[in-house]
């Protein structure tokens, strides 16, 4: 509701000072790292390559805006403000999971 009001009054479709969407998207991107650390019984900071990958992939998808990320961004409404970062976070989480699988199991068995 606050985002919708800001969009009506502010004149921009994604105000830079509204960051809750970025925070939630980054949390989603980091979810595989948290799950992996819990499963391994270790501190998440020991999985720092995954943390770095989550951050970089999230930024890549958030800036590049491929497919569903860009579609959500083009909505230019309050839901689109949130959805583009949710999709970027989900794509990043998939990327982090794939990179972890490659790092831990390799491409060839």
PDB file of N, CA and C in Angstrom:
ATOM      1  N   UNK A   1       0.813  -1.184   0.000  1.00  0.00           N
ATOM      2  CA  UNK A   1       0.000   0.000   0.000  1.00  0.00           C
ATOM      3  C   UNK A   1       0.864   1.259   0.000  1.00  0.00           C
ATOM      4  N   UNK A   2       1.920   1.276   0.815  1.00  0.00           N
ATOM      5  CA  UNK A   2       2.808   2.431   0.845  1.00  0.00           C
ATOM      6  C   UNK A   2       3.529   2.584  -0.481  1.00  0.00           C
ATOM      7  N   UNK A   3       3.926   1.456  -1.087  1.00  0.00           N
ATOM      8  CA  UNK A   3       4.609   1.509  -2.376  1.00  0.00           C
ATOM      9  C   UNK A   3       3.658   2.036  -3.446  1.00  0.00           C
ATOM     10  N   UNK A   4       2.429   1.572  -3.448  1.00  0.00           N
ATOM     11  CA  UNK A   4       1.453   2.047  -4.428  1.00  0.00           C
ATOM     12  C   UNK A   4       1.250   3.557  -4.299  1.00  0.00           C
ATOM     13  N   UNK A   5       1.183   4.036  -3.087  1.00  0.00           N
ATOM     14  CA  UNK A   5       0.996   5.475  -2.871  1.00  0.00           C
ATOM     15  C   UNK A   5       2.207   6.258  -3.366  1.00  0.00           C
ATOM     16  N   UNK A   6       3.402   5.735  -3.093  1.00  0.00           N
ATOM     17  CA  UNK A   6       4.625   6.396  -3.548  1.00  0.00           C
ATOM     18  C   UNK A   6       4.693   6.429  -5.071  1.00  0.00           C
ATOM     19  N   UNK A   7       4.281   5.350  -5.707  1.00  0.00           N
ATOM     20  CA  UNK A   7       4.295   5.305  -7.172  1.00  0.00           C
ATOM     21  C   UNK A   7       3.352   6.349  -7.759  1.00  0.00           C
ATOM     22  N   UNK A   8       2.209   6.538  -7.125  1.00  0.00           N
ATOM     23  CA  UNK A   8       1.248   7.532  -7.599  1.00  0.00           C
ATOM     24  C   UNK A   8       1.781   8.952  -7.433  1.00  0.00           C
ATOM     25  N   UNK A   9       2.439   9.200  -6.297  1.00  0.00           N
ATOM     26  CA  UNK A   9       2.884  10.558  -5.978  1.00  0.00           C
ATOM     27  C   UNK A   9       4.293  10.861  -6.474  1.00  0.00           C
ATOM     28  N   UNK A  10       5.129   9.813  -6.591  1.00  0.00           N
ATOM     29  CA  UNK A  10       6.544  10.044  -6.864  1.00  0.00           C
ATOM     30  C   UNK A  10       6.931  10.183  -8.316  1.00  0.00           C
ATOM     31  N   UNK A  11       6.167   9.610  -9.216  1.00  0.00           N
ATOM     32  CA  UNK A  11       6.465   9.747 -10.623  1.00  0.00           C
ATOM     33  C   UNK A  11       7.498   8.772 -11.161  1.00  0.00           C
ATOM     34  N   UNK A  12       8.013   7.879 -10.343  1.00  0.00           N
ATOM     35  CA  UNK A  12       8.958   6.862 -10.821  1.00  0.00           C
ATOM     36  C   UNK A  12       8.363   5.489 -10.577  1.00  0.00           C
ATOM     37  N   UNK A  13       8.695   4.515 -11.408  1.00  0.00           N
ATOM     38  CA  UNK A  13       8.055   3.197 -11.281  1.00  0.00           C
ATOM     39  C   UNK A  13       8.747   2.289 -10.270  1.00  0.00           C
ATOM     40  N   UNK A  14       9.959   2.623  -9.821  1.00  0.00           N
ATOM     41  CA  UNK A  14      10.651   1.809  -8.809  1.00  0.00           C
ATOM     42  C   UNK A  14      11.591   2.709  -8.011  1.00  0.00           C
ATOM     43  N   UNK A  15      11.045   3.423  -7.018  1.00  0.00           N
ATOM     44  CA  UNK A  15      11.855   4.370  -6.246  1.00  0.00           C
ATOM     45  C   UNK A  15      13.048   3.681  -5.588  1.00  0.00           C
ATOM     46  N   UNK A  16      14.219   4.282  -5.711  1.00  0.00           N
ATOM     47  CA  UNK A  16      15.448   3.701  -5.176  1.00  0.00           C
ATOM     48  C   UNK A  16      15.477   3.589  -3.662  1.00  0.00           C
ATOM     49  N   UNK A  17      14.716   4.417  -2.987  1.00  0.00           N
ATOM     50  CA  UNK A  17      14.757   4.375  -1.525  1.00  0.00           C
ATOM     51  C   UNK A  17      13.877   3.270  -0.950  1.00  0.00           C
ATOM     52  N   UNK A  18      13.045   2.655  -1.750  1.00  0.00           N
ATOM     53  CA  UNK A  18      12.262   1.497  -1.292  1.00  0.00           C
ATOM     54  C   UNK A  18      13.128   0.263  -1.526  1.00  0.00           C
ATOM     55  N   UNK A  19      13.604  -0.341  -0.447  1.00  0.00           N
ATOM     56  CA  UNK A  19      14.576  -1.435  -0.573  1.00  0.00           C
ATOM     57  C   UNK A  19      14.076  -2.769  -0.017  1.00  0.00           C
ATOM     58  N   UNK A  20      12.873  -2.819   0.502  1.00  0.00           N
ATOM     59  CA  UNK A  20      12.388  -4.077   1.065  1.00  0.00           C
ATOM     60  C   UNK A  20      12.344  -5.161  -0.009  1.00  0.00           C
ATOM     61  N   UNK A  21      12.056  -4.785  -1.250  1.00  0.00           N
ATOM     62  CA  UNK A  21      12.038  -5.755  -2.336  1.00  0.00           C
ATOM     63  C   UNK A  21      13.426  -6.333  -2.583  1.00  0.00           C
ATOM     64  N   UNK A  22      14.454  -5.496  -2.496  1.00  0.00           N
ATOM     65  CA  UNK A  22      15.838  -5.955  -2.658  1.00  0.00           C
ATOM     66  C   UNK A  22      16.229  -6.898  -1.515  1.00  0.00           C
ATOM     67  N   UNK A  23      15.829  -6.550  -0.306  1.00  0.00           N
ATOM     68  CA  UNK A  23      16.159  -7.375   0.864  1.00  0.00           C
ATOM     69  C   UNK A  23      15.524  -8.762   0.725  1.00  0.00           C
ATOM     70  N   UNK A  24      14.262  -8.810   0.373  1.00  0.00           N
ATOM     71  CA  UNK A  24      13.564 -10.093   0.233  1.00  0.00           C
ATOM     72  C   UNK A  24      14.167 -10.905  -0.909  1.00  0.00           C
ATOM     73  N   UNK A  25      14.469 -10.262  -2.017  1.00  0.00           N
ATOM     74  CA  UNK A  25      15.093 -10.962  -3.137  1.00  0.00           C
ATOM     75  C   UNK A  25      16.438 -11.560  -2.758  1.00  0.00           C
ATOM     76  N   UNK A  26      17.238 -10.806  -2.004  1.00  0.00           N
ATOM     77  CA  UNK A  26      18.543 -11.316  -1.574  1.00  0.00           C
ATOM     78  C   UNK A  26      18.382 -12.453  -0.573  1.00  0.00           C
ATOM     79  N   UNK A  27      17.391 -12.376   0.308  1.00  0.00           N
ATOM     80  CA  UNK A  27      17.130 -13.482   1.232  1.00  0.00           C
ATOM     81  C   UNK A  27      16.814 -14.757   0.464  1.00  0.00           C
ATOM     82  N   UNK A  28      15.998 -14.627  -0.568  1.00  0.00           N
ATOM     83  CA  UNK A  28      15.649 -15.803  -1.371  1.00  0.00           C
ATOM     84  C   UNK A  28      16.904 -16.370  -2.039  1.00  0.00           C
ATOM     85  N   UNK A  29      17.747 -15.480  -2.568  1.00  0.00           N
ATOM     86  CA  UNK A  29      18.984 -15.918  -3.214  1.00  0.00           C
ATOM     87  C   UNK A  29      19.900 -16.655  -2.236  1.00  0.00           C
ATOM     88  N   UNK A  30      19.898 -16.239  -0.978  1.00  0.00           N
ATOM     89  CA  UNK A  30      20.760 -16.844   0.044  1.00  0.00           C
ATOM     90  C   UNK A  30      20.171 -18.100   0.680  1.00  0.00           C
ATOM     91  N   UNK A  31      18.923 -18.388   0.403  1.00  0.00           N
ATOM     92  CA  UNK A  31      18.262 -19.541   1.028  1.00  0.00           C
ATOM     93  C   UNK A  31      19.011 -20.855   0.812  1.00  0.00           C
ATOM     94  N   UNK A  32      19.498 -21.176  -0.396  1.00  0.00           N
ATOM     95  CA  UNK A  32      20.236 -22.433  -0.552  1.00  0.00           C
ATOM     96  C   UNK A  32      21.508 -22.498   0.302  1.00  0.00           C
ATOM     97  N   UNK A  33      22.140 -21.369   0.521  1.00  0.00           N
ATOM     98  CA  UNK A  33      23.332 -21.337   1.371  1.00  0.00           C
ATOM     99  C   UNK A  33      22.954 -21.654   2.815  1.00  0.00           C
ATOM    100  N   UNK A  34      21.873 -21.060   3.284  1.00  0.00           N
ATOM    101  CA  UNK A  34      21.413 -21.319   4.650  1.00  0.00           C
ATOM    102  C   UNK A  34      21.014 -22.777   4.829  1.00  0.00           C
ATOM    103  N   UNK A  35      20.300 -23.328   3.845  1.00  0.00           N
ATOM    104  CA  UNK A  35      19.880 -24.727   3.912  1.00  0.00           C
ATOM    105  C   UNK A  35      21.106 -25.636   3.876  1.00  0.00           C
ATOM    106  N   UNK A  36      22.060 -25.330   3.008  1.00  0.00           N
ATOM    107  CA  UNK A  36      23.286 -26.126   2.919  1.00  0.00           C
ATOM    108  C   UNK A  36      24.101 -26.086   4.199  1.00  0.00           C
ATOM    109  N   UNK A  37      24.207 -24.921   4.804  1.00  0.00           N
ATOM    110  CA  UNK A  37      24.952 -24.796   6.056  1.00  0.00           C
ATOM    111  C   UNK A  37      24.266 -25.575   7.169  1.00  0.00           C
ATOM    112  N   UNK A  38      22.955 -25.507   7.224  1.00  0.00           N
ATOM    113  CA  UNK A  38      22.208 -26.254   8.235  1.00  0.00           C
ATOM    114  C   UNK A  38      22.379 -27.752   8.035  1.00  0.00           C
ATOM    115  N   UNK A  39      22.278 -28.193   6.781  1.00  0.00           N
ATOM    116  CA  UNK A  39      22.427 -29.622   6.487  1.00  0.00           C
ATOM    117  C   UNK A  39      23.828 -30.122   6.822  1.00  0.00           C
ATOM    118  N   UNK A  40      24.828 -29.265   6.610  1.00  0.00           N
ATOM    119  CA  UNK A  40      26.212 -29.652   6.888  1.00  0.00           C
ATOM    120  C   UNK A  40      26.584 -29.440   8.352  1.00  0.00           C
ATOM    121  N   UNK A  41      25.725 -28.776   9.110  1.00  0.00           N
ATOM    122  CA  UNK A  41      26.008 -28.511  10.515  1.00  0.00           C
ATOM    123  C   UNK A  41      27.154 -27.535  10.703  1.00  0.00           C
ATOM    124  N   UNK A  42      27.242 -26.550   9.823  1.00  0.00           N
ATOM    125  CA  UNK A  42      28.331 -25.579   9.884  1.00  0.00           C
ATOM    126  C   UNK A  42      27.780 -24.161   9.825  1.00  0.00           C
ATOM    127  N   UNK A  43      28.633 -23.214  10.096  1.00  0.00           N
ATOM    128  CA  UNK A  43      28.230 -21.802  10.027  1.00  0.00           C
ATOM    129  C   UNK A  43      28.066 -21.381   8.577  1.00  0.00           C
ATOM    130  N   UNK A  44      27.060 -20.587   8.285  1.00  0.00           N
ATOM    131  CA  UNK A  44      26.866 -20.130   6.905  1.00  0.00           C
ATOM    132  C   UNK A  44      28.077 -19.385   6.338  1.00  0.00           C
ATOM    133  N   UNK A  45      28.840 -18.720   7.188  1.00  0.00           N
ATOM    134  CA  UNK A  45      30.009 -17.983   6.700  1.00  0.00           C
ATOM    135  C   UNK A  45      31.083 -18.907   6.135  1.00  0.00           C
ATOM    136  N   UNK A  46      31.066 -20.185   6.516  1.00  0.00           N
ATOM    137  CA  UNK A  46      32.016 -21.135   5.939  1.00  0.00           C
ATOM    138  C   UNK A  46      31.674 -21.421   4.481  1.00  0.00           C
ATOM    139  N   UNK A  47      30.466 -21.104   4.083  1.00  0.00           N
ATOM    140  CA  UNK A  47      30.044 -21.281   2.692  1.00  0.00           C
ATOM    141  C   UNK A  47      30.108 -19.949   1.954  1.00  0.00           C
ATOM    142  N   UNK A  48      31.157 -19.175   2.220  1.00  0.00           N
ATOM    143  CA  UNK A  48      31.276 -17.833   1.648  1.00  0.00           C
ATOM    144  C   UNK A  48      31.240 -17.802   0.119  1.00  0.00           C
ATOM    145  N   UNK A  49      31.730 -18.826  -0.582  1.00  0.00           N
ATOM    146  CA  UNK A  49      31.581 -18.759  -2.046  1.00  0.00           C
ATOM    147  C   UNK A  49      30.109 -18.740  -2.471  1.00  0.00           C
ATOM    148  N   UNK A  50      29.276 -19.455  -1.744  1.00  0.00           N
ATOM    149  CA  UNK A  50      27.845 -19.448  -2.036  1.00  0.00           C
ATOM    150  C   UNK A  50      27.215 -18.104  -1.735  1.00  0.00           C
ATOM    151  N   UNK A  51      27.653 -17.472  -0.662  1.00  0.00           N
ATOM    152  CA  UNK A  51      27.152 -16.138  -0.314  1.00  0.00           C
ATOM    153  C   UNK A  51      27.527 -15.146  -1.405  1.00  0.00           C
ATOM    154  N   UNK A  52      28.779 -15.214  -1.847  1.00  0.00           N
ATOM    155  CA  UNK A  52      29.245 -14.325  -2.914  1.00  0.00           C
ATOM    156  C   UNK A  52      28.481 -14.592  -4.213  1.00  0.00           C
ATOM    157  N   UNK A  53      28.304 -15.862  -4.549  1.00  0.00           N
ATOM    158  CA  UNK A  53      27.562 -16.216  -5.765  1.00  0.00           C
ATOM    159  C   UNK A  53      26.121 -15.723  -5.691  1.00  0.00           C
ATOM    160  N   UNK A  54      25.483 -15.872  -4.527  1.00  0.00           N
ATOM    161  CA  UNK A  54      24.102 -15.409  -4.360  1.00  0.00           C
ATOM    162  C   UNK A  54      24.008 -13.909  -4.585  1.00  0.00           C
ATOM    163  N   UNK A  55      24.934 -13.172  -4.020  1.00  0.00           N
ATOM    164  CA  UNK A  55      24.927 -11.717  -4.181  1.00  0.00           C
ATOM    165  C   UNK A  55      25.138 -11.325  -5.643  1.00  0.00           C
ATOM    166  N   UNK A  56      26.168 -11.903  -6.265  1.00  0.00           N
ATOM    167  CA  UNK A  56      26.492 -11.544  -7.644  1.00  0.00           C
ATOM    168  C   UNK A  56      25.391 -11.954  -8.624  1.00  0.00           C
ATOM    169  N   UNK A  57      24.854 -13.165  -8.445  1.00  0.00           N
ATOM    170  CA  UNK A  57      23.772 -13.600  -9.324  1.00  0.00           C
ATOM    171  C   UNK A  57      22.526 -12.734  -9.148  1.00  0.00           C
ATOM    172  N   UNK A  58      22.213 -12.391  -7.902  1.00  0.00           N
ATOM    173  CA  UNK A  58      21.055 -11.542  -7.673  1.00  0.00           C
ATOM    174  C   UNK A  58      21.232 -10.190  -8.359  1.00  0.00           C
ATOM    175  N   UNK A  59      22.402  -9.582  -8.201  1.00  0.00           N
ATOM    176  CA  UNK A  59      22.651  -8.296  -8.842  1.00  0.00           C
ATOM    177  C   UNK A  59      22.572  -8.427 -10.363  1.00  0.00           C
ATOM    178  N   UNK A  60      23.135  -9.521 -10.909  1.00  0.00           N
ATOM    179  CA  UNK A  60      23.092  -9.750 -12.353  1.00  0.00           C
ATOM    180  C   UNK A  60      21.652  -9.812 -12.856  1.00  0.00           C
ATOM    181  N   UNK A  61      20.836 -10.644 -12.218  1.00  0.00           N
ATOM    182  CA  UNK A  61      19.447 -10.778 -12.652  1.00  0.00           C
ATOM    183  C   UNK A  61      18.647  -9.504 -12.410  1.00  0.00           C
ATOM    184  N   UNK A  62      18.942  -8.784 -11.333  1.00  0.00           N
ATOM    185  CA  UNK A  62      18.219  -7.561 -11.023  1.00  0.00           C
ATOM    186  C   UNK A  62      18.536  -6.451 -12.025  1.00  0.00           C
ATOM    187  N   UNK A  63      19.763  -6.421 -12.522  1.00  0.00           N
ATOM    188  CA  UNK A  63      20.154  -5.403 -13.494  1.00  0.00           C
ATOM    189  C   UNK A  63      19.783  -5.825 -14.910  1.00  0.00           C
ATOM    190  N   UNK A  64      20.080  -7.064 -15.273  1.00  0.00           N
ATOM    191  CA  UNK A  64      19.842  -7.584 -16.621  1.00  0.00           C
ATOM    192  C   UNK A  64      18.348  -7.734 -16.920  1.00  0.00           C
ATOM    193  N   UNK A  65      17.577  -8.156 -15.925  1.00  0.00           N
ATOM    194  CA  UNK A  65      16.123  -8.332 -15.989  1.00  0.00           C
ATOM    195  C   UNK A  65      15.666  -9.273 -17.111  1.00  0.00           C
ATOM    196  N   UNK A  66      16.172 -10.502 -17.115  1.00  0.00           N
ATOM    197  CA  UNK A  66      15.731 -11.441 -18.142  1.00  0.00           C
ATOM    198  C   UNK A  66      14.322 -11.960 -17.866  1.00  0.00           C
ATOM    199  N   UNK A  67      13.638 -12.347 -18.891  1.00  0.00           N
ATOM    200  CA  UNK A  67      12.394 -13.089 -18.882  1.00  0.00           C
ATOM    201  C   UNK A  67      11.395 -12.579 -17.850  1.00  0.00           C
ATOM    202  N   UNK A  68      11.084 -13.365 -16.825  1.00  0.00           N
ATOM    203  CA  UNK A  68      10.047 -13.000 -15.854  1.00  0.00           C
ATOM    204  C   UNK A  68      10.436 -11.792 -15.006  1.00  0.00           C
ATOM    205  N   UNK A  69      11.722 -11.595 -14.789  1.00  0.00           N
ATOM    206  CA  UNK A  69      12.174 -10.426 -14.022  1.00  0.00           C
ATOM    207  C   UNK A  69      11.800  -9.154 -14.786  1.00  0.00           C
ATOM    208  N   UNK A  70      12.128  -9.126 -16.055  1.00  0.00           N
ATOM    209  CA  UNK A  70      11.800  -7.964 -16.878  1.00  0.00           C
ATOM    210  C   UNK A  70      10.303  -7.781 -17.065  1.00  0.00           C
ATOM    211  N   UNK A  71       9.595  -8.894 -17.213  1.00  0.00           N
ATOM    212  CA  UNK A  71       8.133  -8.821 -17.355  1.00  0.00           C
ATOM    213  C   UNK A  71       7.511  -8.175 -16.116  1.00  0.00           C
ATOM    214  N   UNK A  72       7.972  -8.581 -14.941  1.00  0.00           N
ATOM    215  CA  UNK A  72       7.449  -8.001 -13.696  1.00  0.00           C
ATOM    216  C   UNK A  72       7.824  -6.525 -13.593  1.00  0.00           C
ATOM    217  N   UNK A  73       9.048  -6.186 -13.963  1.00  0.00           N
ATOM    218  CA  UNK A  73       9.500  -4.798 -13.887  1.00  0.00           C
ATOM    219  C   UNK A  73       8.683  -3.893 -14.801  1.00  0.00           C
ATOM    220  N   UNK A  74       8.277  -4.398 -15.940  1.00  0.00           N
ATOM    221  CA  UNK A  74       7.508  -3.596 -16.895  1.00  0.00           C
ATOM    222  C   UNK A  74       6.060  -3.356 -16.455  1.00  0.00           C
ATOM    223  N   UNK A  75       5.622  -4.025 -15.392  1.00  0.00           N
ATOM    224  CA  UNK A  75       4.269  -3.780 -14.878  1.00  0.00           C
ATOM    225  C   UNK A  75       4.110  -2.339 -14.405  1.00  0.00           C
ATOM    226  N   UNK A  76       5.184  -1.782 -13.859  1.00  0.00           N
ATOM    227  CA  UNK A  76       5.197  -0.397 -13.376  1.00  0.00           C
ATOM    228  C   UNK A  76       4.126  -0.126 -12.325  1.00  0.00           C
ATOM    229  N   UNK A  77       3.877  -1.130 -11.491  1.00  0.00           N
ATOM    230  CA  UNK A  77       2.960  -0.942 -10.371  1.00  0.00           C
ATOM    231  C   UNK A  77       3.612  -1.506  -9.112  1.00  0.00           C
ATOM    232  N   UNK A  78       2.918  -1.410  -7.996  1.00  0.00           N
ATOM    233  CA  UNK A  78       3.491  -1.842  -6.719  1.00  0.00           C
ATOM    234  C   UNK A  78       3.828  -3.334  -6.727  1.00  0.00           C
ATOM    235  N   UNK A  79       2.982  -4.146  -7.335  1.00  0.00           N
ATOM    236  CA  UNK A  79       3.264  -5.574  -7.408  1.00  0.00           C
ATOM    237  C   UNK A  79       4.516  -5.830  -8.243  1.00  0.00           C
ATOM    238  N   UNK A  80       4.676  -5.105  -9.324  1.00  0.00           N
ATOM    239  CA  UNK A  80       5.861  -5.255 -10.168  1.00  0.00           C
ATOM    240  C   UNK A  80       7.139  -4.873  -9.452  1.00  0.00           C
ATOM    241  N   UNK A  81       7.068  -3.854  -8.587  1.00  0.00           N
ATOM    242  CA  UNK A  81       8.235  -3.441  -7.804  1.00  0.00           C
ATOM    243  C   UNK A  81       8.745  -4.615  -6.978  1.00  0.00           C
ATOM    244  N   UNK A  82       7.831  -5.365  -6.387  1.00  0.00           N
ATOM    245  CA  UNK A  82       8.209  -6.501  -5.541  1.00  0.00           C
ATOM    246  C   UNK A  82       8.540  -7.738  -6.377  1.00  0.00           C
ATOM    247  N   UNK A  83       7.730  -8.013  -7.386  1.00  0.00           N
ATOM    248  CA  UNK A  83       7.877  -9.251  -8.157  1.00  0.00           C
ATOM    249  C   UNK A  83       9.202  -9.356  -8.899  1.00  0.00           C
ATOM    250  N   UNK A  84       9.713  -8.247  -9.438  1.00  0.00           N
ATOM    251  CA  UNK A  84      10.958  -8.360 -10.195  1.00  0.00           C
ATOM    252  C   UNK A  84      12.093  -8.843  -9.312  1.00  0.00           C
ATOM    253  N   UNK A  85      12.134  -8.391  -8.070  1.00  0.00           N
ATOM    254  CA  UNK A  85      13.193  -8.842  -7.166  1.00  0.00           C
ATOM    255  C   UNK A  85      12.931 -10.248  -6.619  1.00  0.00           C
ATOM    256  N   UNK A  86      11.664 -10.619  -6.493  1.00  0.00           N
ATOM    257  CA  UNK A  86      11.361 -11.996  -6.093  1.00  0.00           C
ATOM    258  C   UNK A  86      11.831 -12.975  -7.166  1.00  0.00           C
ATOM    259  N   UNK A  87      11.533 -12.663  -8.437  1.00  0.00           N
ATOM    260  CA  UNK A  87      11.986 -13.526  -9.530  1.00  0.00           C
ATOM    261  C   UNK A  87      13.512 -13.546  -9.615  1.00  0.00           C
ATOM    262  N   UNK A  88      14.153 -12.386  -9.466  1.00  0.00           N
ATOM    263  CA  UNK A  88      15.619 -12.345  -9.499  1.00  0.00           C
ATOM    264  C   UNK A  88      16.198 -13.199  -8.371  1.00  0.00           C
ATOM    265  N   UNK A  89      15.571 -13.156  -7.199  1.00  0.00           N
ATOM    266  CA  UNK A  89      16.028 -13.980  -6.079  1.00  0.00           C
ATOM    267  C   UNK A  89      15.849 -15.462  -6.353  1.00  0.00           C
ATOM    268  N   UNK A  90      14.713 -15.832  -6.962  1.00  0.00           N
ATOM    269  CA  UNK A  90      14.478 -17.250  -7.262  1.00  0.00           C
ATOM    270  C   UNK A  90      15.442 -17.762  -8.330  1.00  0.00           C
ATOM    271  N   UNK A  91      15.671 -16.965  -9.374  1.00  0.00           N
ATOM    272  CA  UNK A  91      16.644 -17.367 -10.390  1.00  0.00           C
ATOM    273  C   UNK A  91      18.034 -17.497  -9.781  1.00  0.00           C
ATOM    274  N   UNK A  92      18.380 -16.579  -8.891  1.00  0.00           N
ATOM    275  CA  UNK A  92      19.686 -16.625  -8.227  1.00  0.00           C
ATOM    276  C   UNK A  92      19.815 -17.860  -7.345  1.00  0.00           C
ATOM    277  N   UNK A  93      18.754 -18.184  -6.617  1.00  0.00           N
ATOM    278  CA  UNK A  93      18.776 -19.379  -5.764  1.00  0.00           C
ATOM    279  C   UNK A  93      18.990 -20.630  -6.609  1.00  0.00           C
ATOM    280  N   UNK A  94      18.365 -20.687  -7.771  1.00  0.00           N
ATOM    281  CA  UNK A  94      18.579 -21.826  -8.680  1.00  0.00           C
ATOM    282  C   UNK A  94      20.026 -21.860  -9.158  1.00  0.00           C
ATOM    283  N   UNK A  95      20.566 -20.691  -9.479  1.00  0.00           N
ATOM    284  CA  UNK A  95      21.962 -20.608  -9.907  1.00  0.00           C
ATOM    285  C   UNK A  95      22.924 -21.024  -8.814  1.00  0.00           C
ATOM    286  N   UNK A  96      22.671 -20.587  -7.581  1.00  0.00           N
ATOM    287  CA  UNK A  96      23.523 -20.967  -6.447  1.00  0.00           C
ATOM    288  C   UNK A  96      23.470 -22.470  -6.232  1.00  0.00           C
ATOM    289  N   UNK A  97      22.289 -23.037  -6.333  1.00  0.00           N
ATOM    290  CA  UNK A  97      22.137 -24.486  -6.175  1.00  0.00           C
ATOM    291  C   UNK A  97      22.900 -25.236  -7.255  1.00  0.00           C
ATOM    292  N   UNK A  98      22.787 -24.771  -8.494  1.00  0.00           N
ATOM    293  CA  UNK A  98      23.512 -25.409  -9.600  1.00  0.00           C
ATOM    294  C   UNK A  98      25.022 -25.288  -9.416  1.00  0.00           C
ATOM    295  N   UNK A  99      25.490 -24.109  -9.022  1.00  0.00           N
ATOM    296  CA  UNK A  99      26.927 -23.926  -8.797  1.00  0.00           C
ATOM    297  C   UNK A  99      27.432 -24.791  -7.645  1.00  0.00           C
ATOM    298  N   UNK A 100      26.627 -24.937  -6.594  1.00  0.00           N
ATOM    299  CA  UNK A 100      27.017 -25.796  -5.474  1.00  0.00           C
ATOM    300  C   UNK A 100      27.098 -27.250  -5.914  1.00  0.00           C
ATOM    301  N   UNK A 101      26.155 -27.681  -6.730  1.00  0.00           N
ATOM    302  CA  UNK A 101      26.182 -29.058  -7.236  1.00  0.00           C
ATOM    303  C   UNK A 101      27.434 -29.299  -8.070  1.00  0.00           C
ATOM    304  N   UNK A 102      27.768 -28.337  -8.920  1.00  0.00           N
ATOM    305  CA  UNK A 102      28.976 -28.471  -9.737  1.00  0.00           C
ATOM    306  C   UNK A 102      30.219 -28.481  -8.856  1.00  0.00           C
ATOM    307  N   UNK A 103      30.263 -27.594  -7.881  1.00  0.00           N
ATOM    308  CA  UNK A 103      31.442 -27.505  -7.008  1.00  0.00           C
ATOM    309  C   UNK A 103      31.620 -28.745  -6.144  1.00  0.00           C
ATOM    310  N   UNK A 104      30.521 -29.325  -5.688  1.00  0.00           N
ATOM    311  CA  UNK A 104      30.617 -30.459  -4.776  1.00  0.00           C
ATOM    312  C   UNK A 104      30.637 -31.811  -5.470  1.00  0.00           C
ATOM    313  N   UNK A 105      30.006 -31.895  -6.621  1.00  0.00           N
ATOM    314  CA  UNK A 105      29.901 -33.196  -7.297  1.00  0.00           C
ATOM    315  C   UNK A 105      30.555 -33.213  -8.657  1.00  0.00           C
ATOM    316  N   UNK A 106      30.923 -32.060  -9.189  1.00  0.00           N
ATOM    317  CA  UNK A 106      31.567 -31.974 -10.477  1.00  0.00           C
ATOM    318  C   UNK A 106      30.598 -32.227 -11.617  1.00  0.00           C
ATOM    319  N   UNK A 107      31.068 -31.945 -12.807  1.00  0.00           N
ATOM    320  CA  UNK A 107      30.222 -32.158 -13.974  1.00  0.00           C
ATOM    321  C   UNK A 107      30.185 -33.623 -14.389  1.00  0.00           C
ATOM    322  N   UNK A 108      31.252 -34.333 -14.100  1.00  0.00           N
ATOM    323  CA  UNK A 108      31.349 -35.762 -14.470  1.00  0.00           C
ATOM    324  C   UNK A 108      31.472 -36.577 -13.190  1.00  0.00           C
ATOM    325  N   UNK A 109      30.651 -37.623 -13.050  1.00  0.00           N
ATOM    326  CA  UNK A 109      30.709 -38.425 -11.821  1.00  0.00           C
ATOM    327  C   UNK A 109      32.042 -39.100 -11.603  1.00  0.00           C
TER     328      UNK A 109
END
